[in-house]
Coordinates of C-alpha atoms and ligand atoms in Angstrom, one line a residue:
M25 CA 76.9 97.4 -7.5
S26 CA 76.9 100.9 -6.0
N27 CA 75.2 101.3 -2.7
V28 CA 73.7 104.7 -3.7
A29 CA 71.2 105.7 -6.3
E30 CA 72.0 109.0 -8.1
I31 CA 68.8 110.9 -9.1
K32 CA 69.2 113.9 -11.4
L33 CA 66.5 116.6 -11.2
G34 CA 67.2 119.4 -13.7
E35 CA 70.6 120.8 -12.6
K36 CA 70.3 119.1 -9.2
S37 CA 71.6 115.6 -8.4
V38 CA 71.0 113.7 -5.2
S39 CA 72.5 110.5 -3.9
L40 CA 70.1 108.2 -2.0
P41 CA 71.2 105.1 -0.1
I42 CA 70.3 101.6 -1.5
V43 CA 68.9 99.1 1.1
V44 CA 69.4 95.4 0.3
G45 CA 67.3 92.7 2.1
T46 CA 68.5 89.3 3.2
E47 CA 66.9 87.8 0.1
G48 CA 68.6 90.3 -2.2
E49 CA 65.7 92.7 -2.6
H50 CA 66.9 96.2 -3.4
A51 CA 65.2 99.5 -2.4
I52 CA 66.1 103.1 -2.7
D53 CA 65.8 104.8 0.7
I54 CA 64.0 108.1 -0.1
A55 CA 63.8 109.4 3.5
K56 CA 65.9 112.4 2.5
L57 CA 64.4 112.9 -1.0
R58 CA 62.1 115.8 -0.1
S59 CA 64.5 117.7 2.2
Q60 CA 67.2 117.5 -0.5
T61 CA 65.0 118.1 -3.7
G62 CA 61.6 119.2 -2.7
Y63 CA 60.2 116.3 -4.6
I64 CA 58.1 113.4 -3.2
T65 CA 57.4 110.1 -5.0
L66 CA 53.9 109.1 -6.2
D67 CA 52.9 105.4 -6.4
D68 CA 49.2 104.6 -6.9
G69 CA 48.3 101.6 -4.8
Y70 CA 51.9 101.4 -3.4
G71 CA 52.8 98.8 -6.1
N72 CA 56.4 99.8 -6.0
T73 CA 56.7 101.2 -2.5
G74 CA 58.1 99.4 0.6
S75 CA 56.5 100.7 3.8
C76 CA 58.8 99.0 6.2
E77 CA 61.5 96.5 6.8
S78 CA 60.1 93.2 8.2
A79 CA 61.6 89.8 9.2
I80 CA 58.3 87.9 9.3
T81 CA 57.3 86.7 5.8
F82 CA 59.1 86.6 2.5
I83 CA 57.4 86.4 -0.9
D84 CA 59.0 86.1 -4.3
G85 CA 56.1 86.9 -6.6
E86 CA 58.0 86.0 -9.8
K87 CA 59.0 82.6 -8.5
G88 CA 55.8 81.9 -6.5
I89 CA 57.8 81.6 -3.2
L90 CA 56.2 82.1 0.2
R91 CA 58.1 81.5 3.5
Y92 CA 57.1 82.3 7.1
R93 CA 60.3 83.2 9.1
G94 CA 62.3 81.5 6.3
I95 CA 60.4 78.2 6.3
P96 CA 58.7 77.4 2.9
I97 CA 54.9 77.3 3.1
E98 CA 54.9 73.8 1.4
E99 CA 56.9 72.3 4.3
L100 CA 54.7 74.0 7.0
A101 CA 51.6 72.9 5.2
Q102 CA 52.9 69.3 5.2
K103 CA 54.5 69.1 8.6
S104 CA 53.0 71.8 10.9
T105 CA 49.7 72.9 12.4
F106 CA 48.1 76.3 12.5
I107 CA 48.9 76.9 16.2
E108 CA 52.6 75.9 15.8
T109 CA 52.9 78.1 12.7
A110 CA 51.2 81.0 14.6
Y111 CA 53.9 80.7 17.3
L112 CA 56.6 80.7 14.6
I113 CA 55.2 83.8 12.9
I114 CA 54.7 85.8 16.2
Y115 CA 57.9 84.7 18.1
G116 CA 60.3 84.1 15.2
N117 CA 61.1 80.4 15.6
L118 CA 59.3 77.0 15.8
P119 CA 58.4 76.3 19.5
N120 CA 59.9 73.4 21.4
H121 CA 57.6 71.0 23.3
Q122 CA 57.5 73.2 26.4
Q123 CA 56.9 76.4 24.5
L124 CA 54.1 74.8 22.4
R125 CA 52.5 73.4 25.5
Q126 CA 52.6 76.8 27.3
F127 CA 51.2 78.6 24.2
S128 CA 48.4 76.0 23.8
D129 CA 47.6 76.3 27.5
L130 CA 47.5 80.1 27.2
L131 CA 45.0 79.8 24.3
T132 CA 42.9 77.5 26.3
R133 CA 43.0 79.7 29.4
H134 CA 41.8 82.7 27.3
E135 CA 39.2 81.1 25.1
L136 CA 36.2 82.3 27.0
L137 CA 34.7 85.7 26.3
H138 CA 33.8 87.9 29.3
E139 CA 30.2 87.0 30.0
D140 CA 29.1 90.6 29.5
M141 CA 30.2 90.3 25.9
K142 CA 27.0 88.3 25.2
F143 CA 24.9 91.4 25.5
H144 CA 26.7 92.9 22.6
F145 CA 25.7 90.0 20.4
Q146 CA 22.0 90.6 21.3
G147 CA 22.3 94.1 19.8
F148 CA 23.1 92.9 16.3
P149 CA 20.3 92.2 13.8
A150 CA 20.2 88.5 12.8
K151 CA 21.5 89.3 9.3
A152 CA 24.4 91.5 10.4
H153 CA 27.5 90.5 8.4
P154 CA 29.8 88.5 10.7
M155 CA 32.8 90.6 9.6
A156 CA 31.0 93.7 11.0
I157 CA 30.4 91.7 14.2
L158 CA 34.0 90.5 14.4
S159 CA 35.5 93.9 14.0
S160 CA 33.2 95.4 16.7
M161 CA 33.7 92.5 19.1
I162 CA 37.5 92.5 18.8
N163 CA 37.4 96.2 20.0
A164 CA 34.9 95.3 22.7
C165 CA 37.2 92.5 23.9
G166 CA 39.9 95.1 24.3
C167 CA 37.6 96.9 26.8
F168 CA 37.9 93.9 29.1
S169 CA 41.8 94.1 29.0
P170 CA 42.3 97.3 30.9
T171 CA 46.1 96.8 31.1
L172 CA 46.1 97.1 27.3
L173 CA 45.4 100.8 27.4
E174 CA 47.7 101.6 30.3
T175 CA 51.3 102.1 29.0
E176 CA 53.3 102.7 25.9
S177 CA 54.7 99.2 25.6
I178 CA 52.3 96.2 25.5
P179 CA 52.0 94.8 29.0
D180 CA 51.6 91.0 29.1
F181 CA 51.8 90.9 25.3
D182 CA 51.7 87.1 25.3
I183 CA 48.4 87.1 27.1
Q184 CA 46.9 89.8 24.8
A185 CA 48.1 87.9 21.7
A186 CA 46.7 84.6 23.1
R187 CA 43.4 86.2 24.0
L188 CA 43.0 87.6 20.5
I189 CA 43.9 84.3 18.7
S190 CA 41.7 82.3 21.0
Q191 CA 38.7 84.6 21.3
V192 CA 38.5 85.5 17.6
R193 CA 37.3 81.9 17.2
T194 CA 34.7 82.2 20.0
I195 CA 33.4 85.4 18.5
A196 CA 33.1 83.9 15.1
S197 CA 31.2 80.9 16.4
F198 CA 28.9 83.0 18.5
S199 CA 28.0 85.3 15.6
Y200 CA 27.2 82.2 13.4
R201 CA 25.0 80.7 16.1
K202 CA 23.2 83.9 16.8
S203 CA 22.5 84.5 13.0
R204 CA 20.7 81.1 13.0
G205 CA 18.9 81.7 16.3
L206 CA 20.8 78.8 17.9
P207 CA 22.1 78.7 21.5
M208 CA 25.8 79.6 21.8
N209 CA 28.3 76.9 22.5
Y210 CA 31.1 77.4 25.0
P211 CA 34.6 76.2 24.0
K212 CA 35.8 72.8 25.4
P213 CA 39.3 72.9 27.0
T214 CA 39.9 69.4 25.9
Y215 CA 39.6 70.3 22.2
K216 CA 42.5 71.6 20.1
Y217 CA 42.1 75.0 18.4
T218 CA 40.4 74.1 15.1
A219 CA 38.3 71.2 16.5
N220 CA 37.0 73.6 19.2
L221 CA 35.9 76.1 16.6
L222 CA 33.9 73.4 14.7
H223 CA 32.5 72.2 18.0
M224 CA 31.4 75.8 19.0
M225 CA 29.9 76.3 15.5
F226 CA 28.1 73.0 14.9
S227 CA 27.5 71.1 18.2
S228 CA 24.0 71.4 19.7
P229 CA 23.1 71.2 23.4
Y230 CA 21.9 67.6 23.0
E231 CA 24.5 66.4 20.4
E232 CA 28.2 66.9 19.9
V233 CA 29.3 67.5 16.3
E234 CA 31.1 64.6 14.8
L235 CA 34.6 65.8 14.2
N236 CA 36.0 64.1 11.0
P237 CA 39.8 64.3 11.3
E238 CA 40.1 65.1 7.6
V239 CA 37.7 68.1 8.1
V240 CA 39.6 69.4 11.1
K241 CA 42.9 69.0 9.2
A242 CA 41.5 70.8 6.1
L243 CA 40.3 73.8 8.1
D244 CA 43.5 73.9 10.1
L245 CA 45.5 73.9 6.8
I246 CA 43.4 76.8 5.5
F247 CA 44.1 78.8 8.7
L248 CA 47.9 78.0 8.3
L249 CA 48.0 79.1 4.7
H250 CA 46.3 82.4 5.5
A251 CA 48.5 83.1 8.6
D252 CA 50.6 85.9 7.1
H253 CA 51.4 87.5 3.8
E254 CA 53.8 90.4 4.2
Q255 CA 52.4 93.9 3.6
N256 CA 49.0 93.1 2.1
C257 CA 46.1 95.6 2.5
S258 CA 44.8 94.4 5.9
T259 CA 48.3 93.9 7.4
S260 CA 49.4 97.3 6.2
T261 CA 46.2 98.7 7.9
V262 CA 47.2 97.0 11.2
R263 CA 50.6 98.6 10.9
M264 CA 49.1 102.0 10.0
V265 CA 46.9 102.0 13.1
A266 CA 49.7 100.5 15.3
S267 CA 52.0 103.3 14.1
S268 CA 49.9 105.8 16.1
R269 CA 50.5 103.5 19.1
A270 CA 46.9 102.5 19.3
N271 CA 46.4 99.2 21.1
L272 CA 46.6 95.7 19.7
F273 CA 42.8 95.1 19.6
A274 CA 42.1 98.4 17.9
S275 CA 44.8 97.6 15.3
C276 CA 43.5 94.1 14.5
S277 CA 39.9 95.4 14.5
A278 CA 40.9 97.8 11.7
G279 CA 42.6 94.9 9.9
V280 CA 39.3 93.0 9.9
C281 CA 37.6 95.9 8.1
A282 CA 40.3 96.1 5.4
L283 CA 40.2 92.4 4.9
W284 CA 36.4 92.5 4.3
G285 CA 36.7 94.1 0.8
P286 CA 36.0 91.8 -2.2
L287 CA 39.3 92.7 -3.7
H288 CA 41.1 91.3 -0.6
G289 CA 39.8 88.7 1.9
G290 CA 36.2 89.1 0.7
A291 CA 37.2 87.5 -2.5
N292 CA 36.7 83.9 -1.1
Q293 CA 33.0 84.7 -0.7
A294 CA 32.9 86.5 -4.1
V295 CA 34.4 83.4 -5.8
L296 CA 31.6 81.2 -4.6
E297 CA 29.0 83.8 -5.6
M298 CA 30.7 83.9 -9.0
L299 CA 30.8 80.1 -9.5
G300 CA 27.2 79.9 -8.3
E301 CA 26.1 82.6 -10.9
I302 CA 27.9 80.7 -13.6
H303 CA 26.3 77.4 -12.6
Q304 CA 22.8 78.9 -12.3
S305 CA 23.1 80.5 -15.8
G306 CA 24.1 77.2 -17.4
D307 CA 27.3 78.9 -18.7
D308 CA 30.3 76.6 -19.0
G309 CA 32.4 79.5 -18.0
T310 CA 33.1 80.8 -21.5
R311 CA 30.6 83.7 -21.2
F312 CA 31.9 84.7 -17.8
I313 CA 35.5 84.7 -18.9
A314 CA 34.6 86.9 -21.8
A315 CA 32.9 89.3 -19.4
A316 CA 35.9 89.3 -17.1
K317 CA 38.1 90.3 -20.0
D318 CA 35.7 93.1 -21.0
K319 CA 36.4 96.2 -18.9
S320 CA 33.0 97.6 -19.5
S321 CA 31.3 94.6 -17.9
G322 CA 32.5 95.6 -14.4
K323 CA 33.1 91.9 -13.8
R324 CA 36.4 90.3 -12.7
L325 CA 37.4 86.6 -12.4
M326 CA 37.3 86.6 -8.6
G327 CA 40.0 84.5 -7.0
F328 CA 42.3 85.3 -10.0
G329 CA 45.3 87.7 -10.1
H330 CA 47.5 89.1 -7.4
R331 CA 49.5 92.3 -6.8
V332 CA 52.6 90.4 -5.9
Y333 CA 52.3 86.9 -7.5
K334 CA 53.1 87.0 -11.2
N335 CA 53.4 83.3 -11.1
H336 CA 51.2 80.7 -9.3
D337 CA 50.2 81.5 -5.8
P338 CA 51.8 78.6 -3.9
R339 CA 48.9 78.5 -1.5
A340 CA 46.4 78.0 -4.3
K341 CA 48.2 74.9 -5.5
I342 CA 48.2 73.4 -1.9
I343 CA 44.5 74.3 -1.4
K344 CA 43.5 72.9 -4.7
A345 CA 45.1 69.5 -3.8
Q346 CA 43.4 69.6 -0.4
C347 CA 40.1 70.4 -2.1
D348 CA 40.3 67.2 -4.1
R349 CA 41.2 65.2 -0.9
V350 CA 38.4 66.7 1.2
L351 CA 35.6 66.3 -1.4
D352 CA 36.8 62.7 -2.0
T353 CA 36.8 61.9 1.8
L354 CA 33.4 63.4 2.2
H355 CA 32.1 61.8 -1.0
I356 CA 31.0 65.2 -2.3
N357 CA 30.7 65.9 -6.0
D358 CA 30.5 69.7 -6.1
P359 CA 29.7 71.1 -9.6
L360 CA 31.2 74.4 -8.6
L361 CA 34.6 72.6 -8.2
D362 CA 34.3 71.3 -11.8
I363 CA 33.5 74.9 -13.0
A364 CA 36.5 76.3 -11.0
K365 CA 38.8 73.7 -12.7
R366 CA 37.3 74.5 -16.1
L367 CA 37.9 78.3 -15.5
E368 CA 41.5 77.7 -14.5
E369 CA 42.1 75.4 -17.5
A370 CA 40.6 77.9 -19.9
T371 CA 42.7 80.9 -18.6
L372 CA 45.9 79.0 -19.0
N373 CA 45.7 79.3 -22.7
D374 CA 44.0 82.7 -22.9
S375 CA 46.4 85.5 -23.8
Y376 CA 44.4 88.1 -21.7
F377 CA 45.3 86.2 -18.5
V378 CA 48.7 84.9 -19.7
E379 CA 49.9 88.4 -20.7
R380 CA 48.7 89.9 -17.4
K381 CA 50.1 86.9 -15.4
L382 CA 46.7 86.2 -13.8
Y383 CA 46.6 82.9 -12.0
P384 CA 44.3 81.5 -9.2
N385 CA 45.2 83.0 -5.9
V386 CA 44.6 81.7 -2.3
D387 CA 40.9 82.6 -2.5
F388 CA 40.0 80.6 -5.7
Y389 CA 39.7 77.2 -4.2
S390 CA 39.5 77.9 -0.4
G391 CA 35.7 78.6 -0.5
I392 CA 35.0 75.3 -2.1
I393 CA 36.6 73.5 0.8
M394 CA 34.8 75.6 3.3
R395 CA 31.5 75.0 1.6
A396 CA 32.3 71.2 1.8
L397 CA 33.0 71.6 5.5
G398 CA 29.5 73.1 6.0
I399 CA 30.8 76.6 6.7
P400 CA 28.2 79.2 5.4
L401 CA 29.2 81.6 2.7
E402 CA 29.0 84.7 4.9
M403 CA 31.5 83.2 7.3
F404 CA 34.3 82.6 4.7
T405 CA 36.1 85.9 5.2
V406 CA 35.8 85.4 9.0
M407 CA 37.7 82.2 8.5
F408 CA 40.3 84.2 6.6
A409 CA 40.5 86.6 9.5
I410 CA 41.0 83.8 12.0
G411 CA 43.9 82.5 9.9
R412 CA 45.4 86.0 9.5
M413 CA 45.3 87.0 13.1
P414 CA 48.8 85.7 14.0
G415 CA 50.3 87.7 11.0
W416 CA 48.5 90.9 12.2
I417 CA 49.7 90.3 15.8
A418 CA 53.3 89.6 14.6
N419 CA 53.4 92.8 12.5
Y420 CA 51.9 94.8 15.4
K421 CA 54.7 93.4 17.7
E422 CA 57.4 94.1 15.1
I423 CA 56.4 97.8 14.7
M424 CA 56.0 98.2 18.5
E425 CA 59.5 96.9 19.1
E426 CA 61.1 99.3 16.7
K427 CA 63.5 101.6 18.4
E428 CA 61.9 104.7 16.8
T429 CA 58.4 104.1 15.5
R430 CA 57.4 106.9 13.2
I431 CA 53.6 107.4 12.7
Y432 CA 52.6 106.4 9.1
R433 CA 51.7 109.6 7.4
P434 CA 52.0 109.4 3.5
R435 CA 52.2 112.6 1.5
Q436 CA 50.1 113.5 -1.6
I437 CA 50.1 115.5 -4.8
Y438 CA 47.3 118.0 -4.5
T439 CA 45.1 118.3 -7.7
G440 CA 42.2 120.5 -6.3
S441 CA 41.4 124.2 -6.8
T442 CA 44.2 126.7 -6.5
V443 CA 43.6 129.5 -3.9
R444 CA 40.3 131.4 -4.2
G445 CA 38.2 133.7 -1.9
Y446 CA 35.1 132.9 0.1
I447 CA 31.9 133.8 -1.8
P448 CA 28.9 135.0 0.4
I449 CA 25.9 132.8 0.0
E450 CA 23.8 135.6 -1.6
E451 CA 26.3 135.7 -4.5
R452 CA 26.5 131.9 -5.1
Ligands
SDX515 C1 44.1 88.4 -1.4 O1 48.1 91.3 -1.2 C2 48.0 90.1 -0.7 O2 48.9 89.5 -0.4 C3 46.5 89.6 -0.6 C4 46.3 88.2 -0.2 C5 46.7 87.9 1.2 O3 47.0 86.8 1.5 O4 46.6 88.9 2.0 O5 47.0 87.3 -1.1 C6 44.8 87.8 -0.3 O6 43.6 89.5 -1.3 C7 44.2 87.8 -2.8 C8 43.5 88.6 -3.9 C9 42.0 88.3 -3.8 N1 41.2 89.2 -4.7 C10 40.7 88.7 -5.8 O7 40.7 87.6 -6.2 C11 39.9 89.8 -6.6 C12 40.2 89.6 -8.1 N2 41.5 90.1 -8.4 C13 41.8 91.4 -8.7 O8 40.8 92.4 -8.5 C14 43.2 91.8 -8.8 O9 43.9 90.9 -9.4 C15 43.9 92.1 -7.4 C16 43.1 93.1 -6.6 C17 44.1 90.9 -6.7 C18 45.3 92.8 -7.8 O10 45.0 94.0 -8.4 P1 46.2 94.9 -9.0 O11 47.5 94.4 -8.6 O12 45.9 96.3 -8.7 O13 46.0 94.6 -10.5 P2 45.2 95.5 -11.5 O14 43.8 95.7 -11.0 O15 46.1 96.7 -11.8 O16 45.1 94.6 -12.8 C19 46.2 94.6 -13.8 C20 45.4 94.1 -15.1 C21 44.2 95.0 -15.4 O17 44.0 95.0 -16.8 P3 44.7 96.1 -17.7 O18 44.3 97.5 -17.2 O19 46.2 95.9 -17.7 O20 44.1 95.9 -19.1 O21 44.9 92.8 -14.9 C22 43.5 92.9 -14.9 C23 43.1 94.3 -14.7 O22 41.8 94.6 -15.3 N3 43.0 92.0 -13.9 C24 41.9 91.2 -14.0 C25 41.8 90.5 -12.8 N4 42.8 90.9 -12.0 C26 43.5 91.9 -12.6 N5 41.0 91.0 -15.0 C27 40.0 90.1 -14.8 N6 39.9 89.4 -13.6 C28 40.7 89.6 -12.6 N7 40.6 88.9 -11.5

């Protein structure tokens, strides 16, 4: 196959180089398109546009493949932990014993927030959404890392990365406790990452939370499955902000804001709200599915569909199996899970969903597990952010290590008024 693409525009013809990735993906490098033809490309929602080359995560949406640094998600889900996978995603390879010990020790050393951060929490109303608090507090954390703002390169990157991964958990638990008027719990250095989060969220001054190993494992798996996902909306936002050479905390704080939307990370909360609405209405799902197919209803089947996966989202399959295990272990019979399974079953034979290749995505079942673990609805997307932090950090590191980082600045096609004069207010 030729390594150039010939584009004919009227009398003109231009040759553009073809880039091939390690998994055989092909792209036309249009860097010289405008200078050679005056044309730009237009791609609403960037559905066909690659913003970068990256070595972190590979997705094949047609085959339902997801690999972090080449390792299939199914293997990591079965054999790894969130923190080991976070190391893999950020540093490129699985850690050996010493590297994992050092990484875990760094997370422990940096799990405490600066004591002055507590005043910020007091400033939020009790019902402030924890995603708003998380985004603000990540930036506030940066203020206590003065070296962060000093130089072009990221000084002590490992410490900054560990601080973010570790403290995002402390911030999340503090915002949950504050929203309930409960005293904040400090992290315990003897606990591992996910157990520590559950301790900080659910222990009380007079009673330690009982840490069921199945519960800890289920939440750790949710974090692992959310750890990265190539150039999704929030990760692209992190790269956009990083491209201006803003600091790591500012970039990840922006990522939190992008993730919050119900079409992205906010979908896990929206799925539970949808299942609750169906349950309350006594609908067996039929009416809601009909509404989701009717564009005028403004409703969508939340947790379904994906820009990249036109086959099953491999994460959804793993989470669904984990869902059954957790509810079985905790002896929970959740009617919302039954509704979710009925919805999935009904869509498999419905041409609307089949033709559009709409399958459950990562958000469809994750909320049911989190609900079973006692995590409140408004904290679901915060859990997604905790899981995605290593992916955001890895993408930040990757763009910062590029020889020549160009600021992200897309073009546009202008469709507004053509030139016209100023009209004095008396004549308007
Ligand atoms: C995440 O990008 C990532 O990798 C994201 C993520 C990650 O790990 O970072 O995987 C996490 O965000 C998962 C997605 C969570 N969002 C939802 O579950 C919200 C519901 N799903 C959709 O809104 C939608 O499917 C998106 C946003 C996920 C994808 O949107 P696209 O690719 O822009 O697809 P589209 O809106 O152009 O839809 C194509 C067609 C349309 O119908 P037609 O115009 O062809 O008739 O499919 C329909 C849509 O109306 N459609 C749906 C639907 N999703 C798409 N119809 C009903 N219910 C849905 N959920």
